mmCIF file of C-alpha atoms and ligand atoms in Angstrom:
data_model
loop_
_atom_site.group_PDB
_atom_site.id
_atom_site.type_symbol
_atom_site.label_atom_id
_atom_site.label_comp_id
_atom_site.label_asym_id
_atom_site.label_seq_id
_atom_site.Cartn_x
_atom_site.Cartn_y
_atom_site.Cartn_z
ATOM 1 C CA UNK A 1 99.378 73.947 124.889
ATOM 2 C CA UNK A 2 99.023 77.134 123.412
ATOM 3 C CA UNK A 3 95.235 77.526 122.316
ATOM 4 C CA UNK A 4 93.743 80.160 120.330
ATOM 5 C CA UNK A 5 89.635 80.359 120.318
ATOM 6 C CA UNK A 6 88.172 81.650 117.496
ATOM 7 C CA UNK A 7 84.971 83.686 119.208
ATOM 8 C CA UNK A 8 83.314 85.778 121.708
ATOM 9 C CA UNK A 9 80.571 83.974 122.782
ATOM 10 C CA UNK A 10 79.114 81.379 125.552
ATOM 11 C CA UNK A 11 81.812 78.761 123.712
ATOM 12 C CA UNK A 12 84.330 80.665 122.986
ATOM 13 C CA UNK A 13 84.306 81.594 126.997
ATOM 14 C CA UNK A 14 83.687 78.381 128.271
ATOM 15 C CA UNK A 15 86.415 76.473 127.162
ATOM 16 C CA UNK A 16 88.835 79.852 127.149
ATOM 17 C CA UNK A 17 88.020 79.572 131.017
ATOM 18 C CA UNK A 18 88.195 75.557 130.920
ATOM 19 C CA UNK A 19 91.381 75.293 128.665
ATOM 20 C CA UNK A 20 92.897 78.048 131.203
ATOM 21 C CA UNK A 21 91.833 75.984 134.435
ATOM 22 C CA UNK A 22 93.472 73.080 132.935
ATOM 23 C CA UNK A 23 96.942 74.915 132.597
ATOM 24 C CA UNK A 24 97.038 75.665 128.919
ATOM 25 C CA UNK A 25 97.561 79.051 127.425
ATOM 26 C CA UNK A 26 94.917 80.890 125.685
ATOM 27 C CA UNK A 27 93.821 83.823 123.430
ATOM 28 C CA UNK A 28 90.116 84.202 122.339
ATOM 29 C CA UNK A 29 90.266 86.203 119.283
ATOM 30 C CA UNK A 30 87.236 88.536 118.418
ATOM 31 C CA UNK A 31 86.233 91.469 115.838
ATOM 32 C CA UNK A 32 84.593 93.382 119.038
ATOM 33 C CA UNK A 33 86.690 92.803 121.916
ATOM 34 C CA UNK A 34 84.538 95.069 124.526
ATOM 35 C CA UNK A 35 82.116 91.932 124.528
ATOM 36 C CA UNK A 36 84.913 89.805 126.418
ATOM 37 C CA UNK A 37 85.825 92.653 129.454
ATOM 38 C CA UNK A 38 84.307 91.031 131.600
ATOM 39 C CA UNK A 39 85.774 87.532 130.613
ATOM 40 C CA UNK A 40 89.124 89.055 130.398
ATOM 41 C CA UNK A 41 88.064 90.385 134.004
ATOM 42 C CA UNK A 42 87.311 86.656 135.504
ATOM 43 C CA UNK A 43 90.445 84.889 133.683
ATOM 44 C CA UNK A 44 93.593 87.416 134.222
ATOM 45 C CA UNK A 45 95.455 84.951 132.505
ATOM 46 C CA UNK A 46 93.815 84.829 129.261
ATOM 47 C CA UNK A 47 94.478 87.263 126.028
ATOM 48 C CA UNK A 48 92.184 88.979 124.227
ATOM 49 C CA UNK A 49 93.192 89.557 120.789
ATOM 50 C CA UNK A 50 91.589 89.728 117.135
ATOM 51 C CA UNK A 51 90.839 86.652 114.714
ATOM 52 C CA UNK A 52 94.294 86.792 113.384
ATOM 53 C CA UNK A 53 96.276 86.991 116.383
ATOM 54 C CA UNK A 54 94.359 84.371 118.157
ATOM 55 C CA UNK A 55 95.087 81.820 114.691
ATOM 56 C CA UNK A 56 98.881 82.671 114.737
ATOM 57 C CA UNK A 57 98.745 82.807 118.548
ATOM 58 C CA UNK A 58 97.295 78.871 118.399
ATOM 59 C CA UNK A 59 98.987 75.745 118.294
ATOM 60 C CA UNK A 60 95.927 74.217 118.154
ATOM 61 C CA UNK A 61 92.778 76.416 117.078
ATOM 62 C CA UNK A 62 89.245 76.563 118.116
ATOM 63 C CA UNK A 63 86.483 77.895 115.736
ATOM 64 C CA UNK A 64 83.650 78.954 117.998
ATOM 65 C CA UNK A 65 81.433 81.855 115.447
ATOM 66 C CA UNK A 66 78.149 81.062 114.573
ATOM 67 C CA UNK A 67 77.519 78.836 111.722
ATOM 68 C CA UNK A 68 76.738 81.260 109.030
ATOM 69 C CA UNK A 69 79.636 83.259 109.620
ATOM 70 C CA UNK A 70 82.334 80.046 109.956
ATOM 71 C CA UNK A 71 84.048 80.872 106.650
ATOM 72 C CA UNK A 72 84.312 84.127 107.155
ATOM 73 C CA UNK A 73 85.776 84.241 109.932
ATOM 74 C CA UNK A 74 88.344 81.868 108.704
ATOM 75 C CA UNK A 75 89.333 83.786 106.027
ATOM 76 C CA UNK A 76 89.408 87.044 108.749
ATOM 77 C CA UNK A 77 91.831 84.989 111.129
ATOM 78 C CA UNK A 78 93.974 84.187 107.453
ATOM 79 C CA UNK A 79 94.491 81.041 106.630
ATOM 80 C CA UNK A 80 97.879 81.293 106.055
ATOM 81 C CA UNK A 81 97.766 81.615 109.945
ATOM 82 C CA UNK A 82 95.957 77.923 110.606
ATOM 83 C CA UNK A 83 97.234 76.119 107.429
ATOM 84 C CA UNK A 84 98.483 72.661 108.553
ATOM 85 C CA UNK A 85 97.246 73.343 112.387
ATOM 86 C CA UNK A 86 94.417 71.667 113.826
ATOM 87 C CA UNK A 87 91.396 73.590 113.970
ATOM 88 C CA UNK A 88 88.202 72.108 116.644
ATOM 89 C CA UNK A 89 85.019 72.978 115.170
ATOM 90 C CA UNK A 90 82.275 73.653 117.280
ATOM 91 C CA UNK A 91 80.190 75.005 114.336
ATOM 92 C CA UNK A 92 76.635 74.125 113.736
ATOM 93 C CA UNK A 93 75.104 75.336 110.658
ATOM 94 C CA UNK A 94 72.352 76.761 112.487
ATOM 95 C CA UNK A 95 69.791 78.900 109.919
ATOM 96 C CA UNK A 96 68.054 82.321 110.789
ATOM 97 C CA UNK A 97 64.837 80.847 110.310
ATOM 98 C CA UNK A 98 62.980 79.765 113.562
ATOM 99 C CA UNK A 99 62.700 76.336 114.665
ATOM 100 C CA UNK A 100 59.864 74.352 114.365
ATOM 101 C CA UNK A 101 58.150 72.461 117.128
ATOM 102 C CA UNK A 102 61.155 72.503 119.150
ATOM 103 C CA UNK A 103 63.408 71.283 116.387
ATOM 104 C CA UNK A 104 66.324 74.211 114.578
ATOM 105 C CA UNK A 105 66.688 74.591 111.271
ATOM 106 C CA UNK A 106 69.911 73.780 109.281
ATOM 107 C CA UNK A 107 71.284 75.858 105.849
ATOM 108 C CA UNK A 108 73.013 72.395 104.845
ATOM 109 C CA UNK A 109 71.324 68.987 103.847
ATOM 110 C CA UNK A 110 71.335 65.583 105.041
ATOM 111 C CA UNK A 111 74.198 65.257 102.024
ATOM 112 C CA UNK A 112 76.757 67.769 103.425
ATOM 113 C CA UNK A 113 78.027 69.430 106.541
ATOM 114 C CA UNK A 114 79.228 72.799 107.856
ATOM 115 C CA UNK A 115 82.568 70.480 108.592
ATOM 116 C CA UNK A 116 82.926 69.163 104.837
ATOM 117 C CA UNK A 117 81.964 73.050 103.477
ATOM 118 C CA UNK A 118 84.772 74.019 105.730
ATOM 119 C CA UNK A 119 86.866 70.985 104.811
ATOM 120 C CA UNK A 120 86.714 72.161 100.634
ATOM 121 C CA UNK A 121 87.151 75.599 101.157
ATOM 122 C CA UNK A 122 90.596 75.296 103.130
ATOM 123 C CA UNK A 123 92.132 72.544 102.085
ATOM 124 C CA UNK A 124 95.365 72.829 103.717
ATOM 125 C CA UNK A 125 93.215 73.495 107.657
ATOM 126 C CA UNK A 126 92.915 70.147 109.732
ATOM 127 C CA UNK A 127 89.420 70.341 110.856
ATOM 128 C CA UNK A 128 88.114 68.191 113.748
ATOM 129 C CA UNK A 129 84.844 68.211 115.101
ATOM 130 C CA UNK A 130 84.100 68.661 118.725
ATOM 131 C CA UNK A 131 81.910 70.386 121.153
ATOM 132 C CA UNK A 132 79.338 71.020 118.985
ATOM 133 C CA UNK A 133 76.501 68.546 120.374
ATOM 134 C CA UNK A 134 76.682 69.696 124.036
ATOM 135 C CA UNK A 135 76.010 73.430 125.750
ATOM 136 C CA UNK A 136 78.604 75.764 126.428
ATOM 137 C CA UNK A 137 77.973 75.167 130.776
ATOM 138 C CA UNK A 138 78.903 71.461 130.123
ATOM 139 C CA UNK A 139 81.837 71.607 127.716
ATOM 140 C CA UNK A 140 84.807 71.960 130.342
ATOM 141 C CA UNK A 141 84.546 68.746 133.476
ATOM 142 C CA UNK A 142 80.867 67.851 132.756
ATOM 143 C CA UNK A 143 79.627 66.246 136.029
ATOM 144 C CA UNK A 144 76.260 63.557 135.417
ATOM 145 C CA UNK A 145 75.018 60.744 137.653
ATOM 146 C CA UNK A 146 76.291 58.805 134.266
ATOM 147 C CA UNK A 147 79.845 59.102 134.498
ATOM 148 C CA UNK A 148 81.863 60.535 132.168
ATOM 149 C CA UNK A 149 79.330 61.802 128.619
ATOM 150 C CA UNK A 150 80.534 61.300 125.267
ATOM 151 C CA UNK A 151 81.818 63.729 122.721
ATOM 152 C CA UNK A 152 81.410 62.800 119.313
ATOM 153 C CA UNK A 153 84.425 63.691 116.873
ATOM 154 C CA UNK A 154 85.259 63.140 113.694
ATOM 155 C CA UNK A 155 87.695 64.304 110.435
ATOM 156 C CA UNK A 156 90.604 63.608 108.109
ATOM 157 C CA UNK A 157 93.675 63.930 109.720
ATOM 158 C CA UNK A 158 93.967 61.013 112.349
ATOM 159 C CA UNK A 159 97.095 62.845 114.008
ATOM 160 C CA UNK A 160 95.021 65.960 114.313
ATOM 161 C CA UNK A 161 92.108 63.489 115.685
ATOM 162 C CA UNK A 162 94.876 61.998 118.206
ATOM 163 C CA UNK A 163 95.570 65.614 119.427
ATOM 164 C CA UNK A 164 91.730 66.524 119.912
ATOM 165 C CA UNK A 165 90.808 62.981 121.520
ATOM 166 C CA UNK A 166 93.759 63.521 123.983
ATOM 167 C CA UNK A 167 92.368 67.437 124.799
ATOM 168 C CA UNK A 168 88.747 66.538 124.893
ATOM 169 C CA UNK A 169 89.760 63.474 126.879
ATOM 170 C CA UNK A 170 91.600 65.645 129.464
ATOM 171 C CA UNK A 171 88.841 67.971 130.131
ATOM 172 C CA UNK A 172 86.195 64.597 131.384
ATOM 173 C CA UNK A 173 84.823 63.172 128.235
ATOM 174 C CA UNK A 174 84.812 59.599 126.638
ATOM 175 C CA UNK A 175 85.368 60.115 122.932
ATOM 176 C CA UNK A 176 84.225 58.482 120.189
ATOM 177 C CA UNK A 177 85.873 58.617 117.061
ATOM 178 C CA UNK A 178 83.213 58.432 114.020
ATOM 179 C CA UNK A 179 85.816 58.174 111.120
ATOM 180 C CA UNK A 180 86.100 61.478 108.287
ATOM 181 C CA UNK A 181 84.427 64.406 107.745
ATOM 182 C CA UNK A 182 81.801 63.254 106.021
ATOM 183 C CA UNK A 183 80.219 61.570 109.531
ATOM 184 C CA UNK A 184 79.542 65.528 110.424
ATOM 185 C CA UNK A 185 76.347 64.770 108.440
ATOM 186 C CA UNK A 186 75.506 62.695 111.763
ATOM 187 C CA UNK A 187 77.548 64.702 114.453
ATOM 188 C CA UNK A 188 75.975 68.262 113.654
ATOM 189 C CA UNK A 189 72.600 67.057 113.889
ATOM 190 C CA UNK A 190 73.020 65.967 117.466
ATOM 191 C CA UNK A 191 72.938 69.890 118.153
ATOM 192 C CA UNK A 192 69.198 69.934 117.088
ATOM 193 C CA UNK A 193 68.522 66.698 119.262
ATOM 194 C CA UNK A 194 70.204 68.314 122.358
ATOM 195 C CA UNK A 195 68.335 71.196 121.795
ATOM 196 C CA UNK A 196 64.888 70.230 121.615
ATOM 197 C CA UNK A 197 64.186 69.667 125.715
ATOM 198 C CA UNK A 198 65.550 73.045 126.052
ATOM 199 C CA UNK A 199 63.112 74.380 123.438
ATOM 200 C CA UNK A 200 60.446 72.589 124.173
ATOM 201 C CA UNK A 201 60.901 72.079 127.984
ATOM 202 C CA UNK A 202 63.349 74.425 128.920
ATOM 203 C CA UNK A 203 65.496 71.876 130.050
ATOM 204 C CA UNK A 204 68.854 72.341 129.041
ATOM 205 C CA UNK A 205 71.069 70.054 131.652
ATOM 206 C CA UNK A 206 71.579 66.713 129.892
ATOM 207 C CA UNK A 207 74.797 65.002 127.384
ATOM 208 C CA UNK A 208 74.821 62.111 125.212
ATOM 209 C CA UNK A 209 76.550 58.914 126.014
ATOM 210 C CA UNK A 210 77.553 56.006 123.871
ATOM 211 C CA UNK A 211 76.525 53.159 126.272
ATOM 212 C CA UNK A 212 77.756 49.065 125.031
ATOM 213 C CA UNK A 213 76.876 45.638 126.059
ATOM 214 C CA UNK A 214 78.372 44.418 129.169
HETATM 215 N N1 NAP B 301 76.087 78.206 122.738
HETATM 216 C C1 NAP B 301 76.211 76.894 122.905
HETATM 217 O O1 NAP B 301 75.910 76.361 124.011
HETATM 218 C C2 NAP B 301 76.733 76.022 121.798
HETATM 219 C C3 NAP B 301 76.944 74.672 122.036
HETATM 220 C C4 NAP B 301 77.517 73.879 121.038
HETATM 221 C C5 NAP B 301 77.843 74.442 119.814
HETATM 222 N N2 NAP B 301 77.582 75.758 119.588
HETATM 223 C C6 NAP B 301 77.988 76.331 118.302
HETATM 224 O O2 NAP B 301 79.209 77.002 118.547
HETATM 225 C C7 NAP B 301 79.292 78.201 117.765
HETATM 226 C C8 NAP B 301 79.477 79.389 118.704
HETATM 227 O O3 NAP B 301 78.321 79.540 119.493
HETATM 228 P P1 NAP B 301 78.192 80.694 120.583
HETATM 229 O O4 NAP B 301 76.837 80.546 121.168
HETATM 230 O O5 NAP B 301 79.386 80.671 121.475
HETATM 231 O O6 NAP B 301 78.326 82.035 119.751
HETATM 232 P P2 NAP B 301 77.438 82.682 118.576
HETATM 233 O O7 NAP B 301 76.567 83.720 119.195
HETATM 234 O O8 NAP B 301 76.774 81.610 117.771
HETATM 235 O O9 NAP B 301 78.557 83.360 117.685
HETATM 236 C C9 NAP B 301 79.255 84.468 118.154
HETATM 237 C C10 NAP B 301 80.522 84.608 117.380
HETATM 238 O O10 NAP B 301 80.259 84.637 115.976
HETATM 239 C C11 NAP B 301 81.025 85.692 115.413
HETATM 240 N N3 NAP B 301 80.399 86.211 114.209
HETATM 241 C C12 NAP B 301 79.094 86.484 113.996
HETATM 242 N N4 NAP B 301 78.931 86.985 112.746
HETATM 243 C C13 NAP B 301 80.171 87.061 112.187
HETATM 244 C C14 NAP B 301 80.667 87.470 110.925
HETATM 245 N N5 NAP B 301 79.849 87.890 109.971
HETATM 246 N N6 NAP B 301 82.008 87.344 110.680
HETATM 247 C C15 NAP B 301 82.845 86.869 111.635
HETATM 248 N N7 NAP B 301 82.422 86.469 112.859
HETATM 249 C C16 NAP B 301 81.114 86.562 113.123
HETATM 250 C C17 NAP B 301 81.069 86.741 116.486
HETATM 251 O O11 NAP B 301 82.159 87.605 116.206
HETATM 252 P P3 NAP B 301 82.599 88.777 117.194
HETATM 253 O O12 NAP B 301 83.460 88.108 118.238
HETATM 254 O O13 NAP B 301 83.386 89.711 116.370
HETATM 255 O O14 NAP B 301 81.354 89.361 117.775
HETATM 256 C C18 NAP B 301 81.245 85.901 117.729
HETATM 257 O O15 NAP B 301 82.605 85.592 117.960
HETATM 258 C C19 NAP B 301 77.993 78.262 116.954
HETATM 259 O O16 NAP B 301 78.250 77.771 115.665
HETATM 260 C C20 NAP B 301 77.036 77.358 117.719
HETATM 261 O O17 NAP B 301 76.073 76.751 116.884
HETATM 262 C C21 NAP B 301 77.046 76.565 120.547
#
C-alpha cells in the first residue's frame, strides 16, 4: 500500500520504518523536513515530503502531529487531498499543562474526543483510530511474554475500519473493534493510563490486552 504519515516525530518514524519493513510504500510528510535526515538516512526507501504531498501521496493516511495541532495540520495537508481516504489517528488531545501525579491532562472532556472534533470538522475524511494507546518503540511487531497486545480502534466507516484492522493486524496486534467515533471518549484515555508507569516509574515497556474467559 501506498502510505502517507502525517508527522515528524517518534510516531511518525516508527511506523514510516515499520510500514517500510513490511513492504509498503511510504512518505512522512513534515513542515521542517531537516528533523527527518537522519530517518531518511536509516530508511533509503522512504520519501520525505511536506503535509500535502504526503496526503495526495497516501492511499491510506496517517495523522501523527501532536494533539493541539491535529486540525491544523489537516487543513495544511488540504483536505481536498484525504477526502474519502482513510485517515489512522494516532492523536491524543494531550494539553500544555503538566500532568498531575503521574496522570496528563486532556483539552477535551469525558463528552467528546480529539477523534469526534476531527470527525465534525472534515466531514468527508474517514477517520479511524489506532496507535494512540501504545508508545512509538512498540507500535510496529510488539514482542511481550503475552502474545500478541491489543490495539483498540474505533470510527464510522466500517470499510475504512476493515482496511485499518487488516494493517494493524499485519504488523502483530489483535484488534478490537469498539464501534463509532464516539468510543474515542474511551480509546484516547488509554494514552493517560499507559502513561502513568512511565511518569511515575519510568517504566515505559508494557501494552494492553483484551483477555476473555476460556
Ligand atoms: N510518542 C509516542 O510514543 C506516542 C504514542 C501514541 C500516541 N502518540 C500521539 O501521536 C501524536 C504524535 O506524537 P509524536 O510524539 O510522534 O510527535 P509530537 O511531538 O507530539 O508531534 C510532532 C508533530 O506535530 C507537528 N506539529 C506541531 N505543531 C504543529 C502545528 N502548529 N501545525 C502543524 N503541525 C504541527 C510537527 O510538525 P513538523 O513536522 O512540521 O515539525 C510534528 O510533525 C501525538 O498526538 C501523540 O499524543 C504519541
Amino acid at each position: 500500500m501506498k502510505i502517507g504519515i502525517l508527522g515528524s516525530g517518534d510516531v511518525a518514524k516508527s511506523l514510516g520504518a515499520g510500514f517500510l519493513k513490511h513492504g509498503h510504500e511510504v512518505t512522512l510528510g513534515t513542515g521542517t523536513p531537516a528533523k527527518l535526515d537522519d530517518w531518511a538516512a536509516k530508511n533509503p526507501k522512504g520519501k520525505v515530503a511536506g503535509f500535502a504531498d504526503a496526503a495526495r501521496f497516501g492511499e491510506i493516511v496517517v495523522l501523527a502531529v501532536k494533539g493541539k495541532a491535529a486540525i491544523a495540520a489537516v487543513k495544511s495537508a488540504g483536505v481536498q487531498n484525504l477526502e474519502g481516504k482513510t485517515v489512522i489517528d494516532t492523536t491524543n488531545p494531550i494539553a500544555d499543562a503538566a500532568p498531575v501525579d503521574g496522570v496528563l491532562q486532556f483539552f477535551t472532556n469525558g463528552s467528546d474526543s480529539l477523534l469526534e472534533q476531527l470527525q465534525r470538522e472534515f466531514a468527508g475524511v474517514k477517520f479511524v483510530k489506532a496507535f494512540n494507546s501504545v508508545g512509538a518503540g512498540f507500535m510496529v511487531d510488539p514482542q511481550f511474554k503475552d502474545g500478541p497486545p491489543t490495539m483498540f480502534i474505533c470510527g464510522n466507516d466500517e470499510v475504512a475500519k476493515k482496511t485499518v484492522r487488516g494493517l494493524v493486524e499485519s504488523v502483530g496486534w489483535d484488534v478490537a473493534d469498539m464501534g463509532t467515533a464516539v468510543a474515542a471518549r474511551a480509546i484516547e484515555p488509554l494514552c493517560v493510563l499507559w502513561c502513568i508507569p512511565g511518569l511515575l516509574r519510568g517504566e515505559w515497556a508494557h501494552a494492553f490486552k483484551l483477555v476473555k474467559p476460556a
